[in-house]
Coordinates of N, CA, C and O in Angstrom, one line a residue:
X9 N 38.6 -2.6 -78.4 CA 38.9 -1.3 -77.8 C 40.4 -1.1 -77.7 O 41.2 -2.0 -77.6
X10 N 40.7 0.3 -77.7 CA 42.2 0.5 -77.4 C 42.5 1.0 -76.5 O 42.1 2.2 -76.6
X11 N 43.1 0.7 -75.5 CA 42.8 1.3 -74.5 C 44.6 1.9 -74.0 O 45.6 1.1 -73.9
X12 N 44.6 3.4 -73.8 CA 45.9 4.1 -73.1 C 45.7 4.5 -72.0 O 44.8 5.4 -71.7
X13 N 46.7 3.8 -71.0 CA 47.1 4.4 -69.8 C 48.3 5.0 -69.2 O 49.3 4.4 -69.1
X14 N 48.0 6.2 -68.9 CA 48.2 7.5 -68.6 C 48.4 7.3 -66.8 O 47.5 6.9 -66.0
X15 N 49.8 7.6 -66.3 CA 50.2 8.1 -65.0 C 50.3 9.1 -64.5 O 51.1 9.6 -65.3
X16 N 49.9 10.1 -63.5 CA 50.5 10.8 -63.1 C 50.4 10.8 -61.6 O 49.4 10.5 -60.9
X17 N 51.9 11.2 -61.0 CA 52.5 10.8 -59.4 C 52.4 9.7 -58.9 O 52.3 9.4 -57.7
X18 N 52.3 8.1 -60.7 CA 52.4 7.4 -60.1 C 52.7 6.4 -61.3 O 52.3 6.6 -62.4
X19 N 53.7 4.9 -60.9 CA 54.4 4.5 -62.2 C 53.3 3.3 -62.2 O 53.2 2.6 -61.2
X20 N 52.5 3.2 -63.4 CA 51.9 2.5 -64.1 C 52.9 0.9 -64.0 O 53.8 0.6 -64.8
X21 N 52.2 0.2 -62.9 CA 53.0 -1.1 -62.6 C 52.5 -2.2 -63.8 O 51.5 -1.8 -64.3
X22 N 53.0 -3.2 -64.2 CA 52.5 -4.3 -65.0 C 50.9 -4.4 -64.7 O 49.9 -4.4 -65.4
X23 N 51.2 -4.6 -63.2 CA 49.5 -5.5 -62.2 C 49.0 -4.4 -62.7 O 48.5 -4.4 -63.7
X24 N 49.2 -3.3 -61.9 CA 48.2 -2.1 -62.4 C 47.7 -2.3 -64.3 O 46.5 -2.4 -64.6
X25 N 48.5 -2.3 -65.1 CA 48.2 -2.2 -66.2 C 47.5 -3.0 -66.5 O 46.6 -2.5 -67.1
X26 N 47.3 -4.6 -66.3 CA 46.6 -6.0 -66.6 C 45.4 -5.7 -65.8 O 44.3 -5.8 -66.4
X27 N 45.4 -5.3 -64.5 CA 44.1 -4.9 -64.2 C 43.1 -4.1 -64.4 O 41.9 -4.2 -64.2
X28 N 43.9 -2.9 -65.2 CA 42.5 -1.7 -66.3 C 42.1 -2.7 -67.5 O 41.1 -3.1 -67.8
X29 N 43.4 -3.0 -67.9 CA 43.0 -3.9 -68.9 C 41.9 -4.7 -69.4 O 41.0 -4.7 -70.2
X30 N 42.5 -5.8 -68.1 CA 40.9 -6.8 -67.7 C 39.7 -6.6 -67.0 O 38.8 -7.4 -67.1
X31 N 39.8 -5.5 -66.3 CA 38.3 -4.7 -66.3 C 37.6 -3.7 -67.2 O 36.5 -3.2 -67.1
X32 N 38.5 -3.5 -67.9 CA 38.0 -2.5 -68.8 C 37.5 -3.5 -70.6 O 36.6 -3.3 -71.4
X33 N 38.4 -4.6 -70.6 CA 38.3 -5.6 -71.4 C 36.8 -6.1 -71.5 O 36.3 -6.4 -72.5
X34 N 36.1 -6.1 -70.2 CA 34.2 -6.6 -70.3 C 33.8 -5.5 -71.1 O 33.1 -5.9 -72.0
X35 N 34.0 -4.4 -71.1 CA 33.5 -3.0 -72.0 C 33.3 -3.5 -73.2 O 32.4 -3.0 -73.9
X36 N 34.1 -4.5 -73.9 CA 34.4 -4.7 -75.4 C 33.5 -4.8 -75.7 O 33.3 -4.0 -76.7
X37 N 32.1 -5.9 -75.1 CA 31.1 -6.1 -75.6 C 30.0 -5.0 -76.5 O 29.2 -5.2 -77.4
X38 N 30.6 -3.5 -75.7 CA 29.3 -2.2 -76.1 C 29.9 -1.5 -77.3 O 29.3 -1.0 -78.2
X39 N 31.5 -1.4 -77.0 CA 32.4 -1.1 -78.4 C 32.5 -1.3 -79.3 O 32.2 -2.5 -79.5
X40 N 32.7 -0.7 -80.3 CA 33.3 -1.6 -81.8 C 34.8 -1.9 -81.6 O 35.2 -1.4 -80.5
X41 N 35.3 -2.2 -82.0 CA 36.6 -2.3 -81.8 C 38.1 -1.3 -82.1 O 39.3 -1.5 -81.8
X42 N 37.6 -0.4 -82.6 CA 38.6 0.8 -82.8 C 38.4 1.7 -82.1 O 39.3 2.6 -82.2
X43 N 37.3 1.8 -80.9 CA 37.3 2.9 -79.8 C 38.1 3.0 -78.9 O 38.6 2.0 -78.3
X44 N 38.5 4.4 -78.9 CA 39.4 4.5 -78.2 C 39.3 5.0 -76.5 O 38.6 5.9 -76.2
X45 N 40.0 4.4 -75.7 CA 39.5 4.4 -74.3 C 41.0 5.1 -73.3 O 41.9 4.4 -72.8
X46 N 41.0 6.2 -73.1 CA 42.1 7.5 -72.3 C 41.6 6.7 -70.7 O 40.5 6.6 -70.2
X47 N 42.9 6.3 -70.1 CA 42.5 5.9 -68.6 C 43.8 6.8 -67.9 O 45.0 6.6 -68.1
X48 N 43.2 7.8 -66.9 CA 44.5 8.5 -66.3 C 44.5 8.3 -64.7 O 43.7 8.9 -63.9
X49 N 45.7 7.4 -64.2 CA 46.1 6.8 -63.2 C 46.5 7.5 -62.2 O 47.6 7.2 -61.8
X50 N 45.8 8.6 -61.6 CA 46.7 9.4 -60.7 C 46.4 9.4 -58.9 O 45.3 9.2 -58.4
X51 N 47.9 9.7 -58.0 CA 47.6 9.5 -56.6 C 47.9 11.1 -56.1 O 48.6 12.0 -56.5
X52 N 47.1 11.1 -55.2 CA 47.1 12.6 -54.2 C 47.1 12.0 -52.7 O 46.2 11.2 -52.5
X53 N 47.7 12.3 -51.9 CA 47.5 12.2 -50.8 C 47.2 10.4 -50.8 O 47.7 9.4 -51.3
X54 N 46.0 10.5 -50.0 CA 45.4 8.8 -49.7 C 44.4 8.5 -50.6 O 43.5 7.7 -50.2
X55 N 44.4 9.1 -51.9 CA 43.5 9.3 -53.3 C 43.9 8.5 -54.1 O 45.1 8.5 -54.5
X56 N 43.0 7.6 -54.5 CA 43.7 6.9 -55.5 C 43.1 7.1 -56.8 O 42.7 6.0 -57.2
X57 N 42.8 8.0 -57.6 CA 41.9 8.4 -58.9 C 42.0 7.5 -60.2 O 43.0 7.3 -60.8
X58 N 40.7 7.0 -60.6 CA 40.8 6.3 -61.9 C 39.5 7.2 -62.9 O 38.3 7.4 -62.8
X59 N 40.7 7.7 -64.0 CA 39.3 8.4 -64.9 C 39.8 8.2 -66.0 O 40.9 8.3 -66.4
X60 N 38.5 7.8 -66.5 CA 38.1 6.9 -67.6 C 37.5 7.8 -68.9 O 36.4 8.4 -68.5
X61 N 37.7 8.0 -70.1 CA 37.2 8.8 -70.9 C 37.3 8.0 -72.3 O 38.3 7.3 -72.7
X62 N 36.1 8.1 -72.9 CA 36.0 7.0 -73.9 C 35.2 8.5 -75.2 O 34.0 8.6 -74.8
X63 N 35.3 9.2 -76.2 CA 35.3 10.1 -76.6 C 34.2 9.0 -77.9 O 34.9 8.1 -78.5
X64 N 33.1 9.0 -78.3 CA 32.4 9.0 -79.3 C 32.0 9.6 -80.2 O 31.4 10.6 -79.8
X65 N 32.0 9.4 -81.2 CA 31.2 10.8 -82.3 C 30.2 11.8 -81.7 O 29.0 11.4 -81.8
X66 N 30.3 13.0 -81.2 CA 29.7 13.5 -80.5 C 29.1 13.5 -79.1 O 28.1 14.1 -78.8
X67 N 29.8 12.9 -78.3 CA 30.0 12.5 -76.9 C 31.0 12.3 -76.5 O 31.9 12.2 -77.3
X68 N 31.2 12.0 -75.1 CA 32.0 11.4 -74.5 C 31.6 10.6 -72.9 O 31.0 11.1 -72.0
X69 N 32.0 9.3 -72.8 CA 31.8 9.2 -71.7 C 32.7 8.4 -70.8 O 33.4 7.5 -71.1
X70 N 32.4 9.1 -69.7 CA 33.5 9.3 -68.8 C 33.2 9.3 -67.6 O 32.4 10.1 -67.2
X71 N 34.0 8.2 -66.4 CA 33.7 7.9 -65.3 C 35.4 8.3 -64.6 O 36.5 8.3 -65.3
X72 N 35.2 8.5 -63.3 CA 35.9 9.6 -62.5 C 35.6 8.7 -61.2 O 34.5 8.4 -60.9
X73 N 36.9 8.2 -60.3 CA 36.5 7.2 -59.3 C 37.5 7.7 -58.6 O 38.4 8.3 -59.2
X74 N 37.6 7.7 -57.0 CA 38.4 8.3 -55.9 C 37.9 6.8 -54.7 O 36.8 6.6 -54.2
X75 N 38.7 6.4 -54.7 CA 39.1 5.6 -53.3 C 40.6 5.3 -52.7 O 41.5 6.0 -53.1
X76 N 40.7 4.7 -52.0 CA 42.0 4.5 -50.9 C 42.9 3.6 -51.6 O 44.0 3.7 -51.3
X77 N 42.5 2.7 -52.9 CA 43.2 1.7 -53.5 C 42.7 1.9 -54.8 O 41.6 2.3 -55.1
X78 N 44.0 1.5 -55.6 CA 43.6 2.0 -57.1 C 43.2 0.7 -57.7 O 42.9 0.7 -58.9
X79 N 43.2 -0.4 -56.9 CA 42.2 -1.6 -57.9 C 40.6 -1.4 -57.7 O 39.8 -1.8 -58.5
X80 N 40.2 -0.8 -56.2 CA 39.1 -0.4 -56.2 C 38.5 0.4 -57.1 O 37.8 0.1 -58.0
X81 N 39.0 1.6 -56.8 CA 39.2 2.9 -58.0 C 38.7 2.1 -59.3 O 37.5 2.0 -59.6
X82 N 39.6 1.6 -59.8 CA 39.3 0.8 -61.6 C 38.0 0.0 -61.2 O 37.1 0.0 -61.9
X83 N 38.0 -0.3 -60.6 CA 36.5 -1.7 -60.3 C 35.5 -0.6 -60.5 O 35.0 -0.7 -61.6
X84 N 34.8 0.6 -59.7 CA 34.1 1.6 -60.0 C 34.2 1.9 -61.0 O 33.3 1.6 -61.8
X85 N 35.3 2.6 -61.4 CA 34.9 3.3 -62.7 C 34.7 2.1 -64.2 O 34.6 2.4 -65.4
X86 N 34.8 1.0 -63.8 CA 34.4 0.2 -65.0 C 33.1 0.1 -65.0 O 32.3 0.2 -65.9
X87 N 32.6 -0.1 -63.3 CA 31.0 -0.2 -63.3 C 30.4 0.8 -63.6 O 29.2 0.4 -63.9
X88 N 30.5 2.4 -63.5 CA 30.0 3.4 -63.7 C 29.6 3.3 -64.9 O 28.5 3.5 -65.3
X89 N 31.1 3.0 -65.9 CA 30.9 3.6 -67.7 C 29.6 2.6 -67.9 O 28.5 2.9 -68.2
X90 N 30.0 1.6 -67.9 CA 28.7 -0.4 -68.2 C 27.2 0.3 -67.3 O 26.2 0.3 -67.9
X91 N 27.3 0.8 -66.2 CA 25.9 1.3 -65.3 C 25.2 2.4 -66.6 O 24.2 2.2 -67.3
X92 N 26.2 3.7 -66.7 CA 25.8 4.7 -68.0 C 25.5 4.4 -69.4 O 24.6 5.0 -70.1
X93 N 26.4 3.5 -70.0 CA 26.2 2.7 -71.7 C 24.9 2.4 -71.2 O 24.1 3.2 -71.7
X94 N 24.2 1.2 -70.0 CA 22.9 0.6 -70.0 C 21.7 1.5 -69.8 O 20.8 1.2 -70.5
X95 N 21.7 3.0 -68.5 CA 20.8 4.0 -68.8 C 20.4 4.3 -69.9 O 19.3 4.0 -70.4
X96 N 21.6 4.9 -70.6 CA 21.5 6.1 -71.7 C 21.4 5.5 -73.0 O 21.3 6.2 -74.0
X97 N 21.5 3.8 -73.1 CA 21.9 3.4 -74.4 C 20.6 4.1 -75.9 O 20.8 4.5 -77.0
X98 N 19.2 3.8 -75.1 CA 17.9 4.5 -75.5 C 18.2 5.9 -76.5 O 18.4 6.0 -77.7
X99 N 18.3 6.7 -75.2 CA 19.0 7.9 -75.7 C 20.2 8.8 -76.1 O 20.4 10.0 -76.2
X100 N 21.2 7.7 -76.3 CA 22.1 7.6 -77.5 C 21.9 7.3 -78.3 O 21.7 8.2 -79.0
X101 N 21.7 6.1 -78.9 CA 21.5 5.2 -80.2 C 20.1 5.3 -80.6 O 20.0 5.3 -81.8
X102 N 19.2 5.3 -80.1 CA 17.9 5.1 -80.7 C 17.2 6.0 -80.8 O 16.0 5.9 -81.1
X103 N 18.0 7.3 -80.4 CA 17.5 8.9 -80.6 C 18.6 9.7 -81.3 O 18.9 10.9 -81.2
X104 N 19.3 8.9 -82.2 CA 20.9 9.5 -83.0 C 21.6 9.9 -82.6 O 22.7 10.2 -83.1
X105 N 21.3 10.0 -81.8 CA 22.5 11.0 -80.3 C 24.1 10.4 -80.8 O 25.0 11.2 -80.6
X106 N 24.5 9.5 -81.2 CA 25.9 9.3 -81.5 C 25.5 8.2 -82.0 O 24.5 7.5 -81.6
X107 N 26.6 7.6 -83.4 CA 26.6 7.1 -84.7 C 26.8 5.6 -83.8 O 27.4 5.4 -82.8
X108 N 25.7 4.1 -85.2 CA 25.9 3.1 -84.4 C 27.3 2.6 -84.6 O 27.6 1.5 -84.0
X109 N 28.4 3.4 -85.4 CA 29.1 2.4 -85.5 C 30.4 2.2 -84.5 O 31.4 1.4 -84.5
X110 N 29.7 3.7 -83.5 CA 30.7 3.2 -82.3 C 30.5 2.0 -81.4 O 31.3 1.7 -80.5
X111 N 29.5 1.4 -81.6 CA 28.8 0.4 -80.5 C 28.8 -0.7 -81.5 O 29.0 -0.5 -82.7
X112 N 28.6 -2.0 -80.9 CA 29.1 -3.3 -81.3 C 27.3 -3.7 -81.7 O 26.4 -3.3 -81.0
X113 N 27.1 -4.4 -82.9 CA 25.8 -4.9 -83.4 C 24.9 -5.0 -82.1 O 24.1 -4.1 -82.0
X114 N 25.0 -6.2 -81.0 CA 25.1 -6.7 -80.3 C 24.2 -5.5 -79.4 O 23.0 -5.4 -79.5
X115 N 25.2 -4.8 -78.6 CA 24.5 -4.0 -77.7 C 23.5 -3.1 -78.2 O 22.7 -2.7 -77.3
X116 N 23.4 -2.3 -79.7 CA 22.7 -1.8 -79.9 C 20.9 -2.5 -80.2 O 19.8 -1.9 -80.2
X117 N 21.3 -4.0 -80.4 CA 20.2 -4.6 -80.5 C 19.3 -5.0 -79.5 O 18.1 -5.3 -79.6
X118 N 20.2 -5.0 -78.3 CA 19.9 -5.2 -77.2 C 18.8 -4.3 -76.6 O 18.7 -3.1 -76.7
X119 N 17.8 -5.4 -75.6 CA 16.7 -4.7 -75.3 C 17.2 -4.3 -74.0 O 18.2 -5.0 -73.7
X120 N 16.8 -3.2 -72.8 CA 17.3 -3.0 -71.7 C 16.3 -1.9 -71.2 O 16.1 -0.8 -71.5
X121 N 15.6 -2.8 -70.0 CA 14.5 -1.8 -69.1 C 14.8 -1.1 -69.0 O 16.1 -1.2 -69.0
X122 N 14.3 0.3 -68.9 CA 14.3 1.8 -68.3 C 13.6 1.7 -67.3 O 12.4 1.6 -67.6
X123 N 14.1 1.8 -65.7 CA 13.7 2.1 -64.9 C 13.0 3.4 -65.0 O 13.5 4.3 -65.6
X124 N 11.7 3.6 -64.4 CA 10.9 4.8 -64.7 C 11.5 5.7 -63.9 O 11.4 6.8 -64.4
X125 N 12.0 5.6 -62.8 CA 12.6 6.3 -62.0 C 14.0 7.0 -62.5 O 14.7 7.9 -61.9
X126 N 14.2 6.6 -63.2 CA 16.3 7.1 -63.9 C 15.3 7.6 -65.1 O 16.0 7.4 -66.1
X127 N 14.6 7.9 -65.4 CA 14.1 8.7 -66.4 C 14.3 10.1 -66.3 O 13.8 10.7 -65.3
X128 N 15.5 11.2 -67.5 CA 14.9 12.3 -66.7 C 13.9 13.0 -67.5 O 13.4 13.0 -68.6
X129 N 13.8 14.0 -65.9 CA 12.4 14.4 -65.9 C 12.3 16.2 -65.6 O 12.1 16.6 -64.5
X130 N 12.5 17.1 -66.5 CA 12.5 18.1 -66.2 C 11.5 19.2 -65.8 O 10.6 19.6 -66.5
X131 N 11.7 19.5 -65.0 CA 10.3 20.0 -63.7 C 10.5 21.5 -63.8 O 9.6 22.0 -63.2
X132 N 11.6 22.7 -64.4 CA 11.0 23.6 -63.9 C 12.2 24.0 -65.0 O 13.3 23.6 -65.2
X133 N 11.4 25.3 -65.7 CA 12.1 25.9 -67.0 C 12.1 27.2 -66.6 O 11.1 27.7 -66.0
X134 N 13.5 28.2 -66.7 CA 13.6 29.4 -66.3 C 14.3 30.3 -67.4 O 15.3 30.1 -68.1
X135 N 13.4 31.4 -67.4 CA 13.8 32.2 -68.8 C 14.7 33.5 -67.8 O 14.6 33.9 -66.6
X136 N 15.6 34.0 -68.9 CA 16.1 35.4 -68.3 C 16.8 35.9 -69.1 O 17.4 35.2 -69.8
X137 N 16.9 37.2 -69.1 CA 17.4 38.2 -70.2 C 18.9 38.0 -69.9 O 19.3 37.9 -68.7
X138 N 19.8 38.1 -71.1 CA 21.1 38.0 -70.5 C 21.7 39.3 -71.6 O 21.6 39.5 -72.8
X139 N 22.5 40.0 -70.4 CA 23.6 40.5 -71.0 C 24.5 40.8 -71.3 O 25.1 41.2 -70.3
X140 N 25.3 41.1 -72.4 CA 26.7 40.9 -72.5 C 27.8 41.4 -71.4 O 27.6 42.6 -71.1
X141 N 28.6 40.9 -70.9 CA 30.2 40.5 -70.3 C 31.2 39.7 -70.2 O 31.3 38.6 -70.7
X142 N 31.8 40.4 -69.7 CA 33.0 39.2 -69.5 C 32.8 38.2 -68.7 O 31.7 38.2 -68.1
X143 N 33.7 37.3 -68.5 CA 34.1 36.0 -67.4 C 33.9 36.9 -66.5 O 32.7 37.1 -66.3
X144 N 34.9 37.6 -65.6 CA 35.2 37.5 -64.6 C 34.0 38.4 -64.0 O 33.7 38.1 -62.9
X145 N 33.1 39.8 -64.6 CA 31.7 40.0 -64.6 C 31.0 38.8 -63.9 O 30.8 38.7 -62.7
X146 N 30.7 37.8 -64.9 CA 29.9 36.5 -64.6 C 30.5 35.9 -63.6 O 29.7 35.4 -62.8
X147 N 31.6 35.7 -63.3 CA 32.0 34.9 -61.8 C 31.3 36.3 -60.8 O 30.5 35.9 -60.0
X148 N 31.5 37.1 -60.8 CA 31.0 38.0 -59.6 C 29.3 37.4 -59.8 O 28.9 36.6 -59.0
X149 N 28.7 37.8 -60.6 CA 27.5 37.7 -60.6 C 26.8 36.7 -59.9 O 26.0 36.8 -59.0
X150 N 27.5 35.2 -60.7 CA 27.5 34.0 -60.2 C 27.5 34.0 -58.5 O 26.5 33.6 -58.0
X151 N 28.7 34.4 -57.5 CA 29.0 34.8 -55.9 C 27.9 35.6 -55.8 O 27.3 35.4 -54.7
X152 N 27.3 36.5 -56.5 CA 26.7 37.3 -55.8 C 25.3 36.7 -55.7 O 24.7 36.8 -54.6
X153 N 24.7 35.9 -56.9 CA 23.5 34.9 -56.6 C 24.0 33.6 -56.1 O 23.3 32.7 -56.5
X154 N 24.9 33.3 -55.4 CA 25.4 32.1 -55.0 C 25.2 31.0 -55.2 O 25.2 30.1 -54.4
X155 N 25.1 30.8 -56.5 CA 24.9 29.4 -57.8 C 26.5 28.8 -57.6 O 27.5 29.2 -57.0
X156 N 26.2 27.9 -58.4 CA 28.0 27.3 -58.7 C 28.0 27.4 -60.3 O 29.0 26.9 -60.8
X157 N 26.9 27.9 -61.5 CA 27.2 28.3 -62.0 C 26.4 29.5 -63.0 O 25.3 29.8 -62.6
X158 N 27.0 30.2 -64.1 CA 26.2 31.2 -64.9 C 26.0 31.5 -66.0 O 26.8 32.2 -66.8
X159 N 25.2 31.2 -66.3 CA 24.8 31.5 -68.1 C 24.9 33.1 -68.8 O 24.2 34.0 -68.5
X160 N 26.1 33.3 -69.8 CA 26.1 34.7 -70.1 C 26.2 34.7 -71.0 O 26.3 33.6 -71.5
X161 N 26.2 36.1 -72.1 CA 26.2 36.8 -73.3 C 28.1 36.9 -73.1 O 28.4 37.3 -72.0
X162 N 29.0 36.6 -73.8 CA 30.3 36.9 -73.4 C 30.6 38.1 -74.1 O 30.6 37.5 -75.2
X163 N 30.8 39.2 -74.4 CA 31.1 40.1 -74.4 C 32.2 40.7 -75.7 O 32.3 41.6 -76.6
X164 N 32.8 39.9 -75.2 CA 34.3 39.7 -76.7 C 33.9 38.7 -78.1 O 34.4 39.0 -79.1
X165 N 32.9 37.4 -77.9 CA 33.0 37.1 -78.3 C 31.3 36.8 -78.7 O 31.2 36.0 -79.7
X166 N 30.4 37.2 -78.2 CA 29.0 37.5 -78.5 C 28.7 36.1 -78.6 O 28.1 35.8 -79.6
X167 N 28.9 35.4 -77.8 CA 28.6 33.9 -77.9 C 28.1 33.5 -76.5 O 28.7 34.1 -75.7
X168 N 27.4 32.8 -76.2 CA 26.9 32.4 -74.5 C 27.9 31.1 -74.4 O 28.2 30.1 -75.2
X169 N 28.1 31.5 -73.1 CA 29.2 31.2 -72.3 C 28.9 30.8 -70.9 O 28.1 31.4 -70.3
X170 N 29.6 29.6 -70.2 CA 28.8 29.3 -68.9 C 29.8 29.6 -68.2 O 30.8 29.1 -68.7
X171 N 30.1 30.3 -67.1 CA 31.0 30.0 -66.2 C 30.8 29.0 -64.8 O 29.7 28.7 -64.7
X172 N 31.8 28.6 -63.9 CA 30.7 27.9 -63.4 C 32.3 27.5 -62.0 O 33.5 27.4 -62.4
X173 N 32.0 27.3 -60.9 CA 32.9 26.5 -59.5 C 33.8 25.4 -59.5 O 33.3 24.3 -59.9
X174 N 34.8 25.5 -59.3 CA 35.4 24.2 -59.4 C 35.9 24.0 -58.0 O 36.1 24.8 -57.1
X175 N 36.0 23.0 -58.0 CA 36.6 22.5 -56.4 C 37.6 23.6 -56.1 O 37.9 24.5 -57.0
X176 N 38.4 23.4 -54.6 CA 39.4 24.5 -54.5 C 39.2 26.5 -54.9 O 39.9 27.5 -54.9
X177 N 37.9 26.2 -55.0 CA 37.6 27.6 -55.0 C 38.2 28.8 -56.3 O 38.5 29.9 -56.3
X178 N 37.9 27.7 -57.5 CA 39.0 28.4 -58.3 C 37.6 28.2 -59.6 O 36.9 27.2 -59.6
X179 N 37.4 29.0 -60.2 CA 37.1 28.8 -61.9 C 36.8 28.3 -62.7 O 37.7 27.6 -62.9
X180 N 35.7 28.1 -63.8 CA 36.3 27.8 -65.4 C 35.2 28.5 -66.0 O 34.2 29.2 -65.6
X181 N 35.6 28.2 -67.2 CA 34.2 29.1 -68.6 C 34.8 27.7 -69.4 O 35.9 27.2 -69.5
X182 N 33.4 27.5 -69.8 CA 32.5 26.8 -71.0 C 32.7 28.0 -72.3 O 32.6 29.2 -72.1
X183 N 32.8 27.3 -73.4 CA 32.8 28.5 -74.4 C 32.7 27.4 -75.4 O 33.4 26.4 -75.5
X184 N 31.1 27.8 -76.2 CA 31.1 26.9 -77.6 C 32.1 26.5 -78.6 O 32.9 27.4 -79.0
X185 N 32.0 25.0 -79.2 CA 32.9 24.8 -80.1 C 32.0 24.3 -81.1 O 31.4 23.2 -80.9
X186 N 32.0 25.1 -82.6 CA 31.4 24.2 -83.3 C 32.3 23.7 -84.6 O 32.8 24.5 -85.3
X187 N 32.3 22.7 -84.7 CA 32.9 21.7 -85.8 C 32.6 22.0 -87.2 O 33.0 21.3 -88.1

């Protein structure tokens, strides 16, 4: 794996670096060896954030960690990505969901219980007529059914579009991208 680390409001110390390093270094086993692994080191207040994004042929996955210490921080988010590779590996790899040659022989061979319970299970399907608007249409709509987010027709660009809450009380839109 190749792994770049990324600071911000905070200078990427040696220790700090050797330590993503060598927790992120057990990962090798699920990798092939040319993946590339984005780690962005940043402090807020008494936040110490470790996020981790590892971008695969048609995925990405990506662990997001907040504690008081940034070696804890990295300790989580290494166990998160290794916790998600071992759920989902099923339905990645053995349902084509992304190509084997991002993963190492090894783990894709590998057998790994499915807890019946981390199965998901979708329980309730909802149809609805949608129609065309803008973003900021769809954020009212959104406040006015008090969701955190909304599926629309976008208006400009006749494509469905999610808008949807972000922390801080602020925004975003989803807008398809196809390759």
């Amino acid at each position: 794996m190749k792994i770049k680390i990324f600071g911000k409001n905070i200078e990427v110390t040696e220790g700090i670096r050797n330590a993503v390093e060598d927790k992120l270094s057990k990962l090798d086993k699920y990798f092939a060896e040319e993946t590339r692994v984005d780690v962005t080191l940043s402090v807020k207040r008494n936040e110490q954030k470790v996020e981790v994004t590892i971008p695969v042929k048609g995925n990405i996955i990506r662990a997001e960690e907040i504690s008081e210490d940034m070696y804890a921080s990295i300790d989580m988010a290494q166990e998160t990505i290794e916790r998600q590779l071992v759920k989902y590996k099923k339905k990645l790899i053995d349902k084509k969901k992304v190509y084997r040659d991002d993963f190492t022989p090894d783990f894709i061979d590998s057998d790994y219980d499915e807890e019946e319970e981390d199965a998901i299970k979708i329980v309730r399907t909802k149809s609805f007529g949608i129609k065309p608007m803008d973003a900021e249409e769809a954020c009212v709509q959104m406040e006015l059914l008090g969701h955190s987010f909304f599926v629309f027709l976008n208006a400009q660009t006749d494509e469905v579009n999610v808008v949807y809450k972000r922390k801080g009380g602020t925004y975003g839109l989803i807008e398809p991208m196809f390759d």
